Amino acid sequence: MRVLVVTAVPAERDAVTRAFGDGSGGGPGTRAHQVPGAELHRAGPFDVLAGGAGPAAAAAATAFGLASGPYGLVVSAGIGGGFAPTAPVGSLVVASGIVAADLGAETPGGFVPVTGLGFGRDRFTPPPARVRDVAAATGALAAEILTVSTVTGTADRAAALLAAHPGAAAEAMEGFGVAEAADRVGTPALEIRAVSNAVGPRDRDAWRIGDALAALTEAFGKLVPVLEGWTHHDRNDS
Ligand SMILES: O=C(O)c1cccc(C(=O)CC[C@H]2O[C@@H](n3cnc4c(=O)[nH]cnc43)[C@H](O)[C@@H]2O)c1
């Protein structure tokens, strides 16, 4: 089974491919090729692309990437903010739910998600057995990951998000876009985040991007045998 991995920026893409080579696209374990709308870096069972930041860029890039398939799975991957104390900096979170936390309308009575407005959807549920396997192999916490278009920058906003989504452990900006594109073609989607910073008051100097990227590399290295198990299982099922 080939897997499409969508990150926001090249540093995250290279953290994934580094699990197999030098991450440059030209190293021993990786090679890059252009497909319409995207540059795919092939590393082991993964085709990895840096699709841009935010849900719209992520959805567009995922759609282009999927068109170069077939893929059995799509993974939104990268660094993210962790809700303290559940997801400390350096830890990993795999999404049990991929939730669009700010897709809706602000009303006098508070935020109403798109589903409350009578259209669209505001969450995708990744296959629970896959989520359990990823958590077991990597040590990631399985919990909801919120997709936001605006990075949280205050304690009040962090508290409001947690009050609305008590099962959330992390936030990032792409997961829902990736999942939306994957859903259109019936491909399951996962989201894996390495926590680079705490969700809350903005303090860019406190972001531990290097540590989070290293955790991402380690996690993808551990995913290879998991993936082989899934492929074997699927073959025996069919
Ligand atoms: O500056 C760098 O070297 C660098 C290296 C890797 C990644 C970045 C990014 O800025 C990635 C942006 C990406 O990160 C996610 N993210 C991280 N923390 C949060 C957060 O607290 N809230 C929301 N998103 C977060 C997000 O998915 C961005 O697209 C820089």
mmCIF file of N, CA, C and O in Angstrom, residues 12-86:
data_model
loop_
_atom_site.group_PDB
_atom_site.id
_atom_site.type_symbol
_atom_site.label_atom_id
_atom_site.label_comp_id
_atom_site.label_asym_id
_atom_site.label_seq_id
_atom_site.Cartn_x
_atom_site.Cartn_y
_atom_site.Cartn_z
ATOM 1 N N GLU A 12 9.100 20.134 7.178
ATOM 2 C CA GLU A 12 8.323 18.985 7.699
ATOM 3 C C GLU A 12 8.397 17.812 6.722
ATOM 4 O O GLU A 12 8.536 16.650 7.139
ATOM 5 N N ARG A 13 8.281 18.115 5.426
ATOM 6 C CA ARG A 13 8.411 17.048 4.417
ATOM 7 C C ARG A 13 9.742 16.325 4.570
ATOM 8 O O ARG A 13 9.811 15.093 4.578
ATOM 9 N N ASP A 14 10.815 17.100 4.736
ATOM 10 C CA ASP A 14 12.142 16.498 4.838
ATOM 11 C C ASP A 14 12.308 15.722 6.141
ATOM 12 O O ASP A 14 13.077 14.762 6.197
ATOM 13 N N ALA A 15 11.591 16.146 7.183
ATOM 14 C CA ALA A 15 11.643 15.380 8.440
ATOM 15 C C ALA A 15 11.044 13.993 8.231
ATOM 16 O O ALA A 15 11.496 13.017 8.821
ATOM 17 N N VAL A 16 10.026 13.899 7.387
ATOM 18 C CA VAL A 16 9.413 12.595 7.096
ATOM 19 C C VAL A 16 10.357 11.765 6.225
ATOM 20 O O VAL A 16 10.667 10.611 6.548
ATOM 21 N N THR A 17 10.861 12.348 5.147
ATOM 22 C CA THR A 17 11.709 11.563 4.232
ATOM 23 C C THR A 17 13.038 11.186 4.892
ATOM 24 O O THR A 17 13.653 10.189 4.533
ATOM 25 N N ARG A 18 13.455 11.977 5.871
ATOM 26 C CA ARG A 18 14.726 11.693 6.568
ATOM 27 C C ARG A 18 14.685 10.327 7.268
ATOM 28 O O ARG A 18 15.741 9.735 7.541
ATOM 29 N N ALA A 19 13.489 9.822 7.528
ATOM 30 C CA ALA A 19 13.384 8.487 8.129
ATOM 31 C C ALA A 19 13.935 7.426 7.184
ATOM 32 O O ALA A 19 14.203 6.299 7.596
ATOM 33 N N PHE A 20 14.138 7.788 5.914
ATOM 34 C CA PHE A 20 14.565 6.817 4.894
ATOM 35 C C PHE A 20 15.844 7.218 4.177
ATOM 36 O O PHE A 20 16.388 6.455 3.406
ATOM 37 N N GLY A 21 16.308 8.468 4.349
ATOM 38 C CA GLY A 21 17.484 8.919 3.609
ATOM 39 C C GLY A 21 17.886 10.272 4.140
ATOM 40 O O GLY A 21 17.674 10.579 5.300
ATOM 41 N N ASP A 22 18.447 11.101 3.301
ATOM 42 C CA ASP A 22 18.923 12.396 3.796
ATOM 43 C C ASP A 22 17.873 13.496 3.704
ATOM 44 O O ASP A 22 18.111 14.615 4.114
ATOM 45 N N GLY A 23 16.693 13.153 3.153
ATOM 46 C CA GLY A 23 15.602 14.121 3.145
ATOM 47 C C GLY A 23 15.689 15.172 2.075
ATOM 48 O O GLY A 23 14.814 16.028 1.961
ATOM 49 N N SER A 24 16.696 15.133 1.259
ATOM 50 C CA SER A 24 16.855 16.201 0.265
ATOM 51 C C SER A 24 16.124 15.885 -1.034
ATOM 52 O O SER A 24 16.030 16.720 -1.911
ATOM 53 N N GLY A 25 15.638 14.672 -1.148
ATOM 54 C CA GLY A 25 15.013 14.270 -2.399
ATOM 55 C C GLY A 25 16.019 13.577 -3.297
ATOM 56 O O GLY A 25 15.658 12.930 -4.259
ATOM 57 N N GLY A 26 17.294 13.706 -2.976
ATOM 58 C CA GLY A 26 18.303 13.082 -3.820
ATOM 59 C C GLY A 26 19.154 12.082 -3.057
ATOM 60 O O GLY A 26 20.098 11.534 -3.600
ATOM 61 N N GLY A 27 18.828 11.865 -1.790
ATOM 62 C CA GLY A 27 19.628 10.978 -0.953
ATOM 63 C C GLY A 27 19.358 9.518 -1.236
ATOM 64 O O GLY A 27 18.557 9.196 -2.113
ATOM 65 N N PRO A 28 20.024 8.642 -0.499
ATOM 66 C CA PRO A 28 19.948 7.216 -0.784
ATOM 67 C C PRO A 28 18.524 6.664 -0.699
ATOM 68 O O PRO A 28 18.151 5.790 -1.472
ATOM 69 N N GLY A 29 17.720 7.178 0.220
ATOM 70 C CA GLY A 29 16.389 6.582 0.401
ATOM 71 C C GLY A 29 15.266 7.376 -0.226
ATOM 72 O O GLY A 29 14.097 7.027 -0.081
ATOM 73 N N THR A 30 15.566 8.486 -0.909
ATOM 74 C CA THR A 30 14.485 9.340 -1.392
ATOM 75 C C THR A 30 14.745 9.790 -2.827
ATOM 76 O O THR A 30 15.878 9.908 -3.263
ATOM 77 N N ARG A 31 13.636 10.043 -3.565
ATOM 78 C CA ARG A 31 13.805 10.726 -4.848
ATOM 79 C C ARG A 31 12.543 11.540 -5.102
ATOM 80 O O ARG A 31 11.457 11.209 -4.616
ATOM 81 N N ALA A 32 12.723 12.633 -5.841
ATOM 82 C CA ALA A 32 11.618 13.572 -6.033
ATOM 83 C C ALA A 32 11.170 13.555 -7.481
ATOM 84 O O ALA A 32 11.988 13.381 -8.384
ATOM 85 N N HIS A 33 9.872 13.698 -7.707
ATOM 86 C CA HIS A 33 9.405 13.909 -9.067
ATOM 87 C C HIS A 33 8.198 14.844 -9.051
ATOM 88 O O HIS A 33 7.465 14.947 -8.062
ATOM 89 N N GLN A 34 8.050 15.529 -10.178
ATOM 90 C CA GLN A 34 7.011 16.540 -10.309
ATOM 91 C C GLN A 34 5.732 15.893 -10.821
ATOM 92 O O GLN A 34 5.775 15.101 -11.763
ATOM 93 N N VAL A 35 4.608 16.175 -10.177
ATOM 94 C CA VAL A 35 3.313 15.826 -10.754
ATOM 95 C C VAL A 35 2.552 17.146 -10.874
ATOM 96 O O VAL A 35 2.948 18.131 -10.252
ATOM 97 N N PRO A 36 1.495 17.209 -11.694
ATOM 98 C CA PRO A 36 0.806 18.496 -11.829
ATOM 99 C C PRO A 36 0.406 19.050 -10.459
ATOM 100 O O PRO A 36 -0.264 18.370 -9.686
ATOM 101 N N GLY A 37 0.878 20.247 -10.141
ATOM 102 C CA GLY A 37 0.474 20.903 -8.901
ATOM 103 C C GLY A 37 1.251 20.504 -7.665
ATOM 104 O O GLY A 37 0.976 21.017 -6.584
ATOM 105 N N ALA A 38 2.198 19.592 -7.787
ATOM 106 C CA ALA A 38 2.902 19.152 -6.576
ATOM 107 C C ALA A 38 4.237 18.511 -6.921
ATOM 108 O O ALA A 38 4.418 18.001 -8.026
ATOM 109 N N GLU A 39 5.165 18.567 -5.956
ATOM 110 C CA GLU A 39 6.425 17.835 -6.085
ATOM 111 C C GLU A 39 6.404 16.722 -5.043
ATOM 112 O O GLU A 39 6.337 16.979 -3.836
ATOM 113 N N LEU A 40 6.411 15.487 -5.532
ATOM 114 C CA LEU A 40 6.316 14.336 -4.631
ATOM 115 C C LEU A 40 7.708 13.813 -4.327
ATOM 116 O O LEU A 40 8.486 13.566 -5.253
ATOM 117 N N HIS A 41 7.998 13.640 -3.047
ATOM 118 C CA HIS A 41 9.272 13.038 -2.632
ATOM 119 C C HIS A 41 8.982 11.614 -2.178
ATOM 120 O O HIS A 41 8.262 11.394 -1.207
ATOM 121 N N ARG A 42 9.540 10.656 -2.884
ATOM 122 C CA ARG A 42 9.268 9.254 -2.582
ATOM 123 C C ARG A 42 10.289 8.757 -1.566
ATOM 124 O O ARG A 42 11.493 8.905 -1.754
ATOM 125 N N ALA A 43 9.810 8.171 -0.493
ATOM 126 C CA ALA A 43 10.690 7.666 0.568
ATOM 127 C C ALA A 43 10.045 6.413 1.138
ATOM 128 O O ALA A 43 9.008 6.501 1.802
ATOM 129 N N GLY A 44 10.653 5.267 0.867
ATOM 130 C CA GLY A 44 10.039 4.016 1.319
ATOM 131 C C GLY A 44 8.622 3.923 0.775
ATOM 132 O O GLY A 44 8.382 4.209 -0.408
ATOM 133 N N PRO A 45 7.660 3.584 1.628
ATOM 134 C CA PRO A 45 6.276 3.445 1.150
ATOM 135 C C PRO A 45 5.532 4.779 1.049
ATOM 136 O O PRO A 45 4.355 4.815 0.709
ATOM 137 N N PHE A 46 6.243 5.874 1.368
ATOM 138 C CA PHE A 46 5.578 7.176 1.455
ATOM 139 C C PHE A 46 5.914 8.086 0.268
ATOM 140 O O PHE A 46 7.069 8.187 -0.131
ATOM 141 N N ASP A 47 4.897 8.739 -0.290
ATOM 142 C CA ASP A 47 5.081 9.854 -1.208
ATOM 143 C C ASP A 47 4.737 11.112 -0.418
ATOM 144 O O ASP A 47 3.598 11.259 0.044
ATOM 145 N N VAL A 48 5.700 12.003 -0.268
ATOM 146 C CA VAL A 48 5.539 13.122 0.658
ATOM 147 C C VAL A 48 5.564 14.437 -0.104
ATOM 148 O O VAL A 48 6.460 14.671 -0.931
ATOM 149 N N LEU A 49 4.599 15.298 0.162
ATOM 150 C CA LEU A 49 4.599 16.613 -0.490
ATOM 151 C C LEU A 49 4.357 17.712 0.525
ATOM 152 O O LEU A 49 3.625 17.525 1.501
ATOM 153 N N ALA A 50 5.004 18.849 0.307
ATOM 154 C CA ALA A 50 4.784 20.038 1.127
ATOM 155 C C ALA A 50 3.759 20.894 0.399
ATOM 156 O O ALA A 50 4.059 21.521 -0.620
ATOM 157 N N GLY A 51 2.536 20.901 0.897
ATOM 158 C CA GLY A 51 1.422 21.490 0.159
ATOM 159 C C GLY A 51 1.108 22.922 0.505
ATOM 160 O O GLY A 51 0.244 23.535 -0.131
ATOM 161 N N GLY A 52 1.771 23.486 1.530
ATOM 162 C CA GLY A 52 1.464 24.847 1.944
ATOM 163 C C GLY A 52 0.690 24.859 3.247
ATOM 164 O O GLY A 52 0.148 23.844 3.683
ATOM 165 N N ALA A 53 0.656 26.033 3.860
ATOM 166 C CA ALA A 53 0.027 26.175 5.178
ATOM 167 C C ALA A 53 -1.457 26.501 5.048
ATOM 168 O O ALA A 53 -1.870 27.243 4.160
ATOM 169 N N GLY A 54 -2.243 25.919 5.938
ATOM 170 C CA GLY A 54 -3.676 26.198 5.998
ATOM 171 C C GLY A 54 -4.496 25.141 5.290
ATOM 172 O O GLY A 54 -3.996 24.417 4.419
ATOM 173 N N PRO A 55 -5.770 25.056 5.643
ATOM 174 C CA PRO A 55 -6.627 23.979 5.122
ATOM 175 C C PRO A 55 -6.883 24.054 3.618
ATOM 176 O O PRO A 55 -6.995 23.012 2.963
ATOM 177 N N ALA A 56 -6.955 25.261 3.044
ATOM 178 C CA ALA A 56 -7.243 25.356 1.610
ATOM 179 C C ALA A 56 -6.060 24.858 0.785
ATOM 180 O O ALA A 56 -6.224 24.049 -0.143
ATOM 181 N N ALA A 57 -4.854 25.324 1.127
ATOM 182 C CA ALA A 57 -3.646 24.853 0.425
ATOM 183 C C ALA A 57 -3.503 23.350 0.592
ATOM 184 O O ALA A 57 -3.155 22.634 -0.360
ATOM 185 N N ALA A 58 -3.781 22.869 1.797
ATOM 186 C CA ALA A 58 -3.626 21.435 2.067
ATOM 187 C C ALA A 58 -4.608 20.609 1.240
ATOM 188 O O ALA A 58 -4.251 19.557 0.692
ATOM 189 N N ALA A 59 -5.840 21.092 1.133
ATOM 190 C CA ALA A 59 -6.852 20.349 0.361
ATOM 191 C C ALA A 59 -6.472 20.315 -1.119
ATOM 192 O O ALA A 59 -6.560 19.267 -1.775
ATOM 193 N N ALA A 60 -6.036 21.455 -1.647
ATOM 194 C CA ALA A 60 -5.663 21.513 -3.067
ATOM 195 C C ALA A 60 -4.484 20.590 -3.346
ATOM 196 O O ALA A 60 -4.489 19.807 -4.301
ATOM 197 N N ALA A 61 -3.467 20.662 -2.492
ATOM 198 C CA ALA A 61 -2.265 19.838 -2.704
ATOM 199 C C ALA A 61 -2.605 18.354 -2.578
ATOM 200 O O ALA A 61 -2.094 17.525 -3.338
ATOM 201 N N THR A 62 -3.454 18.032 -1.621
ATOM 202 C CA THR A 62 -3.834 16.621 -1.434
ATOM 203 C C THR A 62 -4.570 16.108 -2.667
ATOM 204 O O THR A 62 -4.328 14.983 -3.127
ATOM 205 N N ALA A 63 -5.459 16.927 -3.208
ATOM 206 C CA ALA A 63 -6.213 16.513 -4.400
ATOM 207 C C ALA A 63 -5.259 16.243 -5.567
ATOM 208 O O ALA A 63 -5.388 15.232 -6.265
ATOM 209 N N PHE A 64 -4.286 17.135 -5.761
ATOM 210 C CA PHE A 64 -3.294 16.913 -6.831
ATOM 211 C C PHE A 64 -2.477 15.655 -6.556
ATOM 212 O O PHE A 64 -2.224 14.854 -7.457
ATOM 213 N N GLY A 65 -2.054 15.500 -5.310
ATOM 214 C CA GLY A 65 -1.256 14.330 -4.968
ATOM 215 C C GLY A 65 -2.023 13.044 -5.194
ATOM 216 O O GLY A 65 -1.509 12.083 -5.777
ATOM 217 N N LEU A 66 -3.279 13.027 -4.759
ATOM 218 C CA LEU A 66 -4.099 11.816 -4.895
ATOM 219 C C LEU A 66 -4.299 11.433 -6.362
ATOM 220 O O LEU A 66 -4.403 10.244 -6.687
ATOM 221 N N ALA A 67 -4.348 12.447 -7.228
ATOM 222 C CA ALA A 67 -4.549 12.166 -8.655
ATOM 223 C C ALA A 67 -3.376 11.406 -9.255
ATOM 224 O O ALA A 67 -3.494 10.809 -10.322
ATOM 225 N N SER A 68 -2.228 11.428 -8.562
ATOM 226 C CA SER A 68 -1.065 10.694 -9.058
ATOM 227 C C SER A 68 -0.986 9.295 -8.457
ATOM 228 O O SER A 68 0.002 8.600 -8.643
ATOM 229 N N GLY A 69 -2.036 8.881 -7.743
ATOM 230 C CA GLY A 69 -2.074 7.610 -7.020
ATOM 231 C C GLY A 69 -2.038 6.383 -7.908
ATOM 232 O O GLY A 69 -1.537 6.457 -9.030
ATOM 233 N N PRO A 70 -2.497 5.226 -7.445
ATOM 234 C CA PRO A 70 -3.416 5.069 -6.309
ATOM 235 C C PRO A 70 -2.714 5.049 -4.944
ATOM 236 O O PRO A 70 -1.582 4.614 -4.838
ATOM 237 N N TYR A 71 -3.425 5.553 -3.947
ATOM 238 C CA TYR A 71 -2.964 5.515 -2.566
ATOM 239 C C TYR A 71 -4.008 4.816 -1.696
ATOM 240 O O TYR A 71 -5.211 4.997 -1.898
ATOM 241 N N GLY A 72 -3.503 4.062 -0.720
ATOM 242 C CA GLY A 72 -4.409 3.390 0.205
ATOM 243 C C GLY A 72 -4.693 4.209 1.449
ATOM 244 O O GLY A 72 -5.598 3.881 2.228
ATOM 245 N N LEU A 73 -3.891 5.270 1.627
ATOM 246 C CA LEU A 73 -4.013 6.067 2.859
ATOM 247 C C LEU A 73 -3.386 7.435 2.612
ATOM 248 O O LEU A 73 -2.404 7.543 1.875
ATOM 249 N N VAL A 74 -3.961 8.469 3.229
ATOM 250 C CA VAL A 74 -3.367 9.809 3.216
ATOM 251 C C VAL A 74 -3.079 10.206 4.659
ATOM 252 O O VAL A 74 -3.912 9.961 5.541
ATOM 253 N N VAL A 75 -1.913 10.807 4.898
ATOM 254 C CA VAL A 75 -1.560 11.252 6.245
ATOM 255 C C VAL A 75 -1.223 12.739 6.221
ATOM 256 O O VAL A 75 -0.327 13.160 5.469
ATOM 257 N N SER A 76 -1.925 13.524 7.018
ATOM 258 C CA SER A 76 -1.546 14.913 7.256
ATOM 259 C C SER A 76 -0.529 14.893 8.395
ATOM 260 O O SER A 76 -0.815 14.368 9.479
ATOM 261 N N ALA A 77 0.657 15.430 8.146
ATOM 262 C CA ALA A 77 1.733 15.306 9.145
ATOM 263 C C ALA A 77 2.484 16.614 9.282
ATOM 264 O O ALA A 77 2.595 17.385 8.322
ATOM 265 N N GLY A 78 3.015 16.842 10.467
ATOM 266 C CA GLY A 78 3.821 18.036 10.678
ATOM 267 C C GLY A 78 3.924 18.369 12.143
ATOM 268 O O GLY A 78 3.636 17.530 13.004
ATOM 269 N N ILE A 79 4.345 19.589 12.395
ATOM 270 C CA ILE A 79 4.418 20.067 13.766
ATOM 271 C C ILE A 79 3.056 20.651 14.132
ATOM 272 O O ILE A 79 2.200 20.879 13.268
ATOM 273 N N GLY A 80 2.839 20.863 15.423
ATOM 274 C CA GLY A 80 1.554 21.412 15.854
ATOM 275 C C GLY A 80 1.658 21.982 17.252
ATOM 276 O O GLY A 80 2.671 21.806 17.939
ATOM 277 N N GLY A 81 0.605 22.653 17.657
ATOM 278 C CA GLY A 81 0.516 23.157 19.023
ATOM 279 C C GLY A 81 -0.145 22.107 19.897
ATOM 280 O O GLY A 81 -1.086 21.437 19.461
ATOM 281 N N GLY A 82 0.347 21.949 21.126
ATOM 282 C CA GLY A 82 -0.237 20.971 22.043
ATOM 283 C C GLY A 82 -0.962 21.661 23.190
ATOM 284 O O GLY A 82 -0.484 22.682 23.704
ATOM 285 N N PHE A 83 -2.115 21.116 23.571
ATOM 286 C CA PHE A 83 -2.833 21.658 24.727
ATOM 287 C C PHE A 83 -2.184 21.111 26.003
ATOM 288 O O PHE A 83 -2.075 19.885 26.180
ATOM 289 N N ALA A 84 -1.736 22.026 26.872
ATOM 290 C CA ALA A 84 -1.105 21.621 28.132
ATOM 291 C C ALA A 84 -2.200 21.235 29.140
ATOM 292 O O ALA A 84 -3.270 21.847 29.145
ATOM 293 N N PRO A 85 -1.942 20.257 30.015
ATOM 294 C CA PRO A 85 -0.709 19.471 30.096
ATOM 295 C C PRO A 85 -0.779 18.169 29.286
ATOM 296 O O PRO A 85 0.139 17.361 29.344
ATOM 297 N N THR A 86 -1.870 18.010 28.500
ATOM 298 C CA THR A 86 -2.106 16.729 27.821
ATOM 299 C C THR A 86 -1.011 16.382 26.814
ATOM 300 O O THR A 86 -0.590 15.233 26.725
#
